[in-house]
């Protein structure tokens, strides 16, 4: 179904790290603030996604990297809306 270089695979891969961060910090550490910044775990997950984008672009998997970039952007918008509450 997915090729190694596809946009849907990138979107799925881009949602994994923020999803894990959400499960850990909403399930296990509910209400805990890390370094007085409630969005820090999600920002770390997005930073790891950016590292993954760099690796994929250097290996020639641009479509997968674009999917991860799209998922990272959507996750950051959700973090700003729900955690930072602008």
mmCIF file of N, CA and C in Angstrom:
data_model
loop_
_atom_site.group_PDB
_atom_site.id
_atom_site.type_symbol
_atom_site.label_atom_id
_atom_site.label_comp_id
_atom_site.label_asym_id
_atom_site.label_seq_id
_atom_site.Cartn_x
_atom_site.Cartn_y
_atom_site.Cartn_z
ATOM 1 N N UNK A 1 0.824 -1.190 0.000
ATOM 2 C CA UNK A 1 0.000 0.000 0.000
ATOM 3 C C UNK A 1 0.872 1.258 0.000
ATOM 4 N N UNK A 2 1.866 1.307 0.876
ATOM 5 C CA UNK A 2 2.759 2.460 0.942
ATOM 6 C C UNK A 2 4.068 2.113 0.245
ATOM 7 N N UNK A 3 4.557 3.036 -0.559
ATOM 8 C CA UNK A 3 5.910 2.868 -1.065
ATOM 9 C C UNK A 3 6.859 3.490 -0.045
ATOM 10 N N UNK A 4 8.141 3.290 -0.226
ATOM 11 C CA UNK A 4 9.096 3.832 0.740
ATOM 12 C C UNK A 4 9.166 5.353 0.694
ATOM 13 N N UNK A 5 8.746 5.941 -0.389
ATOM 14 C CA UNK A 5 8.791 7.394 -0.544
ATOM 15 C C UNK A 5 7.396 7.882 -0.910
ATOM 16 N N UNK A 6 6.535 8.039 0.095
ATOM 17 C CA UNK A 6 5.169 8.483 -0.190
ATOM 18 C C UNK A 6 4.710 9.481 0.865
ATOM 19 N N UNK A 7 3.847 10.376 0.450
ATOM 20 C CA UNK A 7 3.309 11.402 1.339
ATOM 21 C C UNK A 7 2.478 10.802 2.478
ATOM 22 N N UNK A 8 1.577 9.830 2.217
ATOM 23 C CA UNK A 8 0.805 9.257 3.337
ATOM 24 C C UNK A 8 1.686 8.574 4.387
ATOM 25 N N UNK A 9 2.746 7.908 3.945
ATOM 26 C CA UNK A 9 3.667 7.289 4.900
ATOM 27 C C UNK A 9 4.368 8.351 5.737
ATOM 28 N N UNK A 10 4.713 9.473 5.123
ATOM 29 C CA UNK A 10 5.336 10.570 5.856
ATOM 30 C C UNK A 10 4.397 11.185 6.876
ATOM 31 N N UNK A 11 3.124 11.344 6.504
ATOM 32 C CA UNK A 11 2.147 11.890 7.452
ATOM 33 C C UNK A 11 1.981 10.944 8.629
ATOM 34 N N UNK A 12 1.896 9.647 8.345
ATOM 35 C CA UNK A 12 1.777 8.653 9.417
ATOM 36 C C UNK A 12 3.015 8.655 10.311
ATOM 37 N N UNK A 13 4.195 8.691 9.710
ATOM 38 C CA UNK A 13 5.434 8.712 10.492
ATOM 39 C C UNK A 13 5.579 10.008 11.277
ATOM 40 N N UNK A 14 5.104 11.109 10.718
ATOM 41 C CA UNK A 14 5.198 12.396 11.398
ATOM 42 C C UNK A 14 4.280 12.514 12.596
ATOM 43 N N UNK A 15 3.256 11.692 12.657
ATOM 44 C CA UNK A 15 2.326 11.720 13.797
ATOM 45 C C UNK A 15 2.752 10.803 14.935
ATOM 46 N N UNK A 16 3.724 9.940 14.699
ATOM 47 C CA UNK A 16 4.116 8.958 15.713
ATOM 48 C C UNK A 16 4.759 9.619 16.928
ATOM 49 N N UNK A 17 5.799 10.433 16.748
ATOM 50 C CA UNK A 17 6.486 11.033 17.900
ATOM 51 C C UNK A 17 5.602 11.996 18.688
ATOM 52 N N UNK A 18 4.866 12.905 18.035
ATOM 53 C CA UNK A 18 3.951 13.734 18.826
ATOM 54 C C UNK A 18 2.852 12.915 19.501
ATOM 55 N N UNK A 19 2.417 11.841 18.853
ATOM 56 C CA UNK A 19 1.408 10.970 19.465
ATOM 57 C C UNK A 19 1.932 10.272 20.707
ATOM 58 N N UNK A 20 3.167 9.800 20.643
ATOM 59 C CA UNK A 20 3.787 9.178 21.818
ATOM 60 C C UNK A 20 3.949 10.203 22.929
ATOM 61 N N UNK A 21 4.381 11.410 22.583
ATOM 62 C CA UNK A 21 4.526 12.464 23.597
ATOM 63 C C UNK A 21 3.184 12.781 24.233
ATOM 64 N N UNK A 22 2.127 12.820 23.431
ATOM 65 C CA UNK A 22 0.794 13.094 23.972
ATOM 66 C C UNK A 22 0.348 11.980 24.910
ATOM 67 N N UNK A 23 0.554 10.719 24.511
ATOM 68 C CA UNK A 23 0.159 9.598 25.368
ATOM 69 C C UNK A 23 0.915 9.603 26.690
ATOM 70 N N UNK A 24 2.210 9.860 26.639
ATOM 71 C CA UNK A 24 3.019 9.846 27.860
ATOM 72 C C UNK A 24 2.634 10.989 28.783
ATOM 73 N N UNK A 25 2.561 12.181 28.265
ATOM 74 C CA UNK A 25 2.396 13.333 29.145
ATOM 75 C C UNK A 25 0.951 13.655 29.477
ATOM 76 N N UNK A 26 -0.003 13.125 28.740
ATOM 77 C CA UNK A 26 -1.401 13.291 29.140
ATOM 78 C C UNK A 26 -1.864 12.107 29.976
ATOM 79 N N UNK A 27 -1.304 10.946 29.734
ATOM 80 C CA UNK A 27 -1.711 9.764 30.477
ATOM 81 C C UNK A 27 -0.966 9.585 31.781
ATOM 82 N N UNK A 28 0.354 9.681 31.727
ATOM 83 C CA UNK A 28 1.166 9.386 32.907
ATOM 84 C C UNK A 28 1.446 10.618 33.755
ATOM 85 N N UNK A 29 1.721 11.720 33.113
ATOM 86 C CA UNK A 29 2.141 12.920 33.833
ATOM 87 C C UNK A 29 1.114 14.032 33.701
ATOM 88 N N UNK A 30 -0.144 13.727 33.857
ATOM 89 C CA UNK A 30 -1.204 14.725 33.683
ATOM 90 C C UNK A 30 -1.037 15.847 34.708
ATOM 91 N N UNK A 31 -0.968 17.067 34.220
ATOM 92 C CA UNK A 31 -0.839 18.228 35.088
ATOM 93 C C UNK A 31 0.592 18.589 35.438
ATOM 94 N N UNK A 32 1.563 17.775 35.059
ATOM 95 C CA UNK A 32 2.957 18.070 35.348
ATOM 96 C C UNK A 32 3.486 19.070 34.322
ATOM 97 N N UNK A 33 4.174 20.073 34.808
ATOM 98 C CA UNK A 33 4.758 21.075 33.923
ATOM 99 C C UNK A 33 6.265 20.875 33.944
ATOM 100 N N UNK A 34 6.850 20.682 32.772
ATOM 101 C CA UNK A 34 8.285 20.455 32.673
ATOM 102 C C UNK A 34 8.964 21.787 32.406
ATOM 103 N N UNK A 35 9.852 22.179 33.299
ATOM 104 C CA UNK A 35 10.617 23.421 33.181
ATOM 105 C C UNK A 35 9.694 24.621 32.994
ATOM 106 N N UNK A 36 8.546 24.595 33.636
ATOM 107 C CA UNK A 36 7.571 25.680 33.591
ATOM 108 C C UNK A 36 7.081 25.966 32.169
ATOM 109 N N UNK A 37 7.112 24.944 31.319
ATOM 110 C CA UNK A 37 6.643 25.076 29.936
ATOM 111 C C UNK A 37 5.765 23.867 29.608
ATOM 112 N N UNK A 38 4.458 24.035 29.535
ATOM 113 C CA UNK A 38 3.586 22.881 29.320
ATOM 114 C C UNK A 38 3.700 22.253 27.934
ATOM 115 N N UNK A 39 4.231 22.951 26.949
ATOM 116 C CA UNK A 39 4.320 22.410 25.594
ATOM 117 C C UNK A 39 5.693 21.815 25.286
ATOM 118 N N UNK A 40 6.607 21.766 26.247
ATOM 119 C CA UNK A 40 7.970 21.317 25.994
ATOM 120 C C UNK A 40 8.058 19.892 25.424
ATOM 121 N N UNK A 41 7.333 18.888 25.928
ATOM 122 C CA UNK A 41 7.455 17.543 25.340
ATOM 123 C C UNK A 41 7.071 17.509 23.863
ATOM 124 N N UNK A 42 6.083 18.282 23.484
ATOM 125 C CA UNK A 42 5.648 18.301 22.092
ATOM 126 C C UNK A 42 6.673 19.007 21.216
ATOM 127 N N UNK A 43 7.307 20.035 21.742
ATOM 128 C CA UNK A 43 8.345 20.732 20.984
ATOM 129 C C UNK A 43 9.559 19.828 20.774
ATOM 130 N N UNK A 44 9.878 19.005 21.762
ATOM 131 C CA UNK A 44 10.975 18.042 21.611
ATOM 132 C C UNK A 44 10.626 17.019 20.534
ATOM 133 N N UNK A 45 9.386 16.534 20.534
ATOM 134 C CA UNK A 45 8.950 15.570 19.521
ATOM 135 C C UNK A 45 9.012 16.180 18.122
ATOM 136 N N UNK A 46 8.625 17.431 17.983
ATOM 137 C CA UNK A 46 8.689 18.100 16.685
ATOM 138 C C UNK A 46 10.146 18.294 16.266
ATOM 139 N N UNK A 47 11.023 18.593 17.223
ATOM 140 C CA UNK A 47 12.448 18.703 16.914
ATOM 141 C C UNK A 47 13.016 17.391 16.392
ATOM 142 N N UNK A 48 12.594 16.280 16.972
ATOM 143 C CA UNK A 48 13.024 14.974 16.474
ATOM 144 C C UNK A 48 12.461 14.713 15.078
ATOM 145 N N UNK A 49 11.245 15.177 14.819
ATOM 146 C CA UNK A 49 10.685 15.066 13.469
ATOM 147 C C UNK A 49 11.522 15.853 12.467
ATOM 148 N N UNK A 50 11.998 17.023 12.865
ATOM 149 C CA UNK A 50 12.832 17.823 11.963
ATOM 150 C C UNK A 50 14.144 17.109 11.646
ATOM 151 N N UNK A 51 14.701 16.420 12.631
ATOM 152 C CA UNK A 51 15.901 15.621 12.390
ATOM 153 C C UNK A 51 15.600 14.494 11.402
ATOM 154 N N UNK A 52 14.449 13.859 11.553
ATOM 155 C CA UNK A 52 14.041 12.802 10.635
ATOM 156 C C UNK A 52 13.827 13.343 9.220
ATOM 157 N N UNK A 53 13.280 14.544 9.107
ATOM 158 C CA UNK A 53 13.101 15.170 7.788
ATOM 159 C C UNK A 53 14.453 15.370 7.115
ATOM 160 N N UNK A 54 15.428 15.843 7.863
ATOM 161 C CA UNK A 54 16.763 16.077 7.297
ATOM 162 C C UNK A 54 17.387 14.775 6.793
ATOM 163 N N UNK A 55 17.249 13.711 7.577
ATOM 164 C CA UNK A 55 17.804 12.415 7.173
ATOM 165 C C UNK A 55 17.117 11.911 5.906
ATOM 166 N N UNK A 56 15.790 12.022 5.861
ATOM 167 C CA UNK A 56 15.054 11.525 4.698
ATOM 168 C C UNK A 56 15.362 12.326 3.440
ATOM 169 N N UNK A 57 15.497 13.636 3.560
ATOM 170 C CA UNK A 57 15.825 14.445 2.383
ATOM 171 C C UNK A 57 17.223 14.130 1.869
ATOM 172 N N UNK A 58 18.153 13.821 2.763
ATOM 173 C CA UNK A 58 19.503 13.484 2.306
ATOM 174 C C UNK A 58 19.544 12.111 1.639
ATOM 175 N N UNK A 59 18.598 11.225 1.972
ATOM 176 C CA UNK A 59 18.544 9.900 1.352
ATOM 177 C C UNK A 59 17.673 9.868 0.103
ATOM 178 N N UNK A 60 17.054 10.996 -0.244
ATOM 179 C CA UNK A 60 16.269 11.061 -1.468
ATOM 180 C C UNK A 60 14.793 10.741 -1.302
ATOM 181 N N UNK A 61 14.302 10.672 -0.092
ATOM 182 C CA UNK A 61 12.883 10.390 0.155
ATOM 183 C C UNK A 61 12.156 11.703 0.434
ATOM 184 N N UNK A 62 12.069 12.543 -0.596
ATOM 185 C CA UNK A 62 11.503 13.880 -0.413
ATOM 186 C C UNK A 62 10.017 13.852 -0.077
ATOM 187 N N UNK A 63 9.257 12.949 -0.695
ATOM 188 C CA UNK A 63 7.815 12.907 -0.435
ATOM 189 C C UNK A 63 7.519 12.500 1.007
ATOM 190 N N UNK A 64 8.254 11.545 1.522
ATOM 191 C CA UNK A 64 8.074 11.149 2.919
ATOM 192 C C UNK A 64 8.465 12.293 3.844
ATOM 193 N N UNK A 65 9.532 12.994 3.517
ATOM 194 C CA UNK A 65 9.936 14.161 4.302
ATOM 195 C C UNK A 65 8.892 15.258 4.278
ATOM 196 N N UNK A 66 8.260 15.447 3.129
ATOM 197 C CA UNK A 66 7.188 16.451 3.041
ATOM 198 C C UNK A 66 5.979 16.048 3.887
ATOM 199 N N UNK A 67 5.680 14.757 3.929
ATOM 200 C CA UNK A 67 4.580 14.283 4.766
ATOM 201 C C UNK A 67 4.856 14.505 6.241
ATOM 202 N N UNK A 68 6.090 14.256 6.661
ATOM 203 C CA UNK A 68 6.471 14.497 8.054
ATOM 204 C C UNK A 68 6.412 15.986 8.356
ATOM 205 N N UNK A 69 6.837 16.811 7.399
ATOM 206 C CA UNK A 69 6.780 18.262 7.592
ATOM 207 C C UNK A 69 5.330 18.731 7.741
ATOM 208 N N UNK A 70 4.432 18.194 6.938
ATOM 209 C CA UNK A 70 3.016 18.551 7.024
ATOM 210 C C UNK A 70 2.430 18.134 8.369
ATOM 211 N N UNK A 71 2.727 16.911 8.804
ATOM 212 C CA UNK A 71 2.224 16.442 10.098
ATOM 213 C C UNK A 71 2.809 17.264 11.241
ATOM 214 N N UNK A 72 4.080 17.637 11.144
ATOM 215 C CA UNK A 72 4.707 18.453 12.184
ATOM 216 C C UNK A 72 4.062 19.829 12.265
ATOM 217 N N UNK A 73 3.762 20.414 11.119
ATOM 218 C CA UNK A 73 3.116 21.727 11.100
ATOM 219 C C UNK A 73 1.728 21.656 11.732
ATOM 220 N N UNK A 74 0.970 20.635 11.390
ATOM 221 C CA UNK A 74 -0.370 20.479 11.964
ATOM 222 C C UNK A 74 -0.287 20.256 13.467
ATOM 223 N N UNK A 75 0.664 19.445 13.913
ATOM 224 C CA UNK A 75 0.831 19.206 15.356
ATOM 225 C C UNK A 75 1.227 20.485 16.085
ATOM 226 N N UNK A 76 2.086 21.298 15.475
ATOM 227 C CA UNK A 76 2.476 22.551 16.122
ATOM 228 C C UNK A 76 1.302 23.511 16.229
ATOM 229 N N UNK A 77 0.459 23.558 15.205
ATOM 230 C CA UNK A 77 -0.733 24.408 15.274
ATOM 231 C C UNK A 77 -1.640 23.934 16.407
ATOM 232 N N UNK A 78 -1.803 22.620 16.539
ATOM 233 C CA UNK A 78 -2.632 22.081 17.620
ATOM 234 C C UNK A 78 -2.034 22.371 18.993
ATOM 235 N N UNK A 79 -0.709 22.289 19.120
ATOM 236 C CA UNK A 79 -0.056 22.608 20.397
ATOM 237 C C UNK A 79 -0.276 24.075 20.748
ATOM 238 N N UNK A 80 -0.145 24.950 19.771
ATOM 239 C CA UNK A 80 -0.358 26.380 20.029
ATOM 240 C C UNK A 80 -1.795 26.632 20.451
ATOM 241 N N UNK A 81 -2.737 25.987 19.793
ATOM 242 C CA UNK A 81 -4.148 26.211 20.121
ATOM 243 C C UNK A 81 -4.499 25.663 21.499
ATOM 244 N N UNK A 82 -4.082 24.433 21.803
ATOM 245 C CA UNK A 82 -4.551 23.775 23.018
ATOM 246 C C UNK A 82 -3.639 23.944 24.229
ATOM 247 N N UNK A 83 -2.333 24.067 24.036
ATOM 248 C CA UNK A 83 -1.419 24.158 25.181
ATOM 249 C C UNK A 83 -1.057 25.594 25.522
ATOM 250 N N UNK A 84 -0.748 26.386 24.529
ATOM 251 C CA UNK A 84 -0.310 27.751 24.784
ATOM 252 C C UNK A 84 -1.514 28.681 24.896
ATOM 253 N N UNK A 85 -2.601 28.347 24.230
ATOM 254 C CA UNK A 85 -3.877 29.076 24.301
ATOM 255 C C UNK A 85 -3.724 30.552 23.920
ATOM 256 N N UNK A 86 -3.392 30.766 22.673
ATOM 257 C CA UNK A 86 -3.295 32.142 22.170
ATOM 258 C C UNK A 86 -4.659 32.733 21.937
#
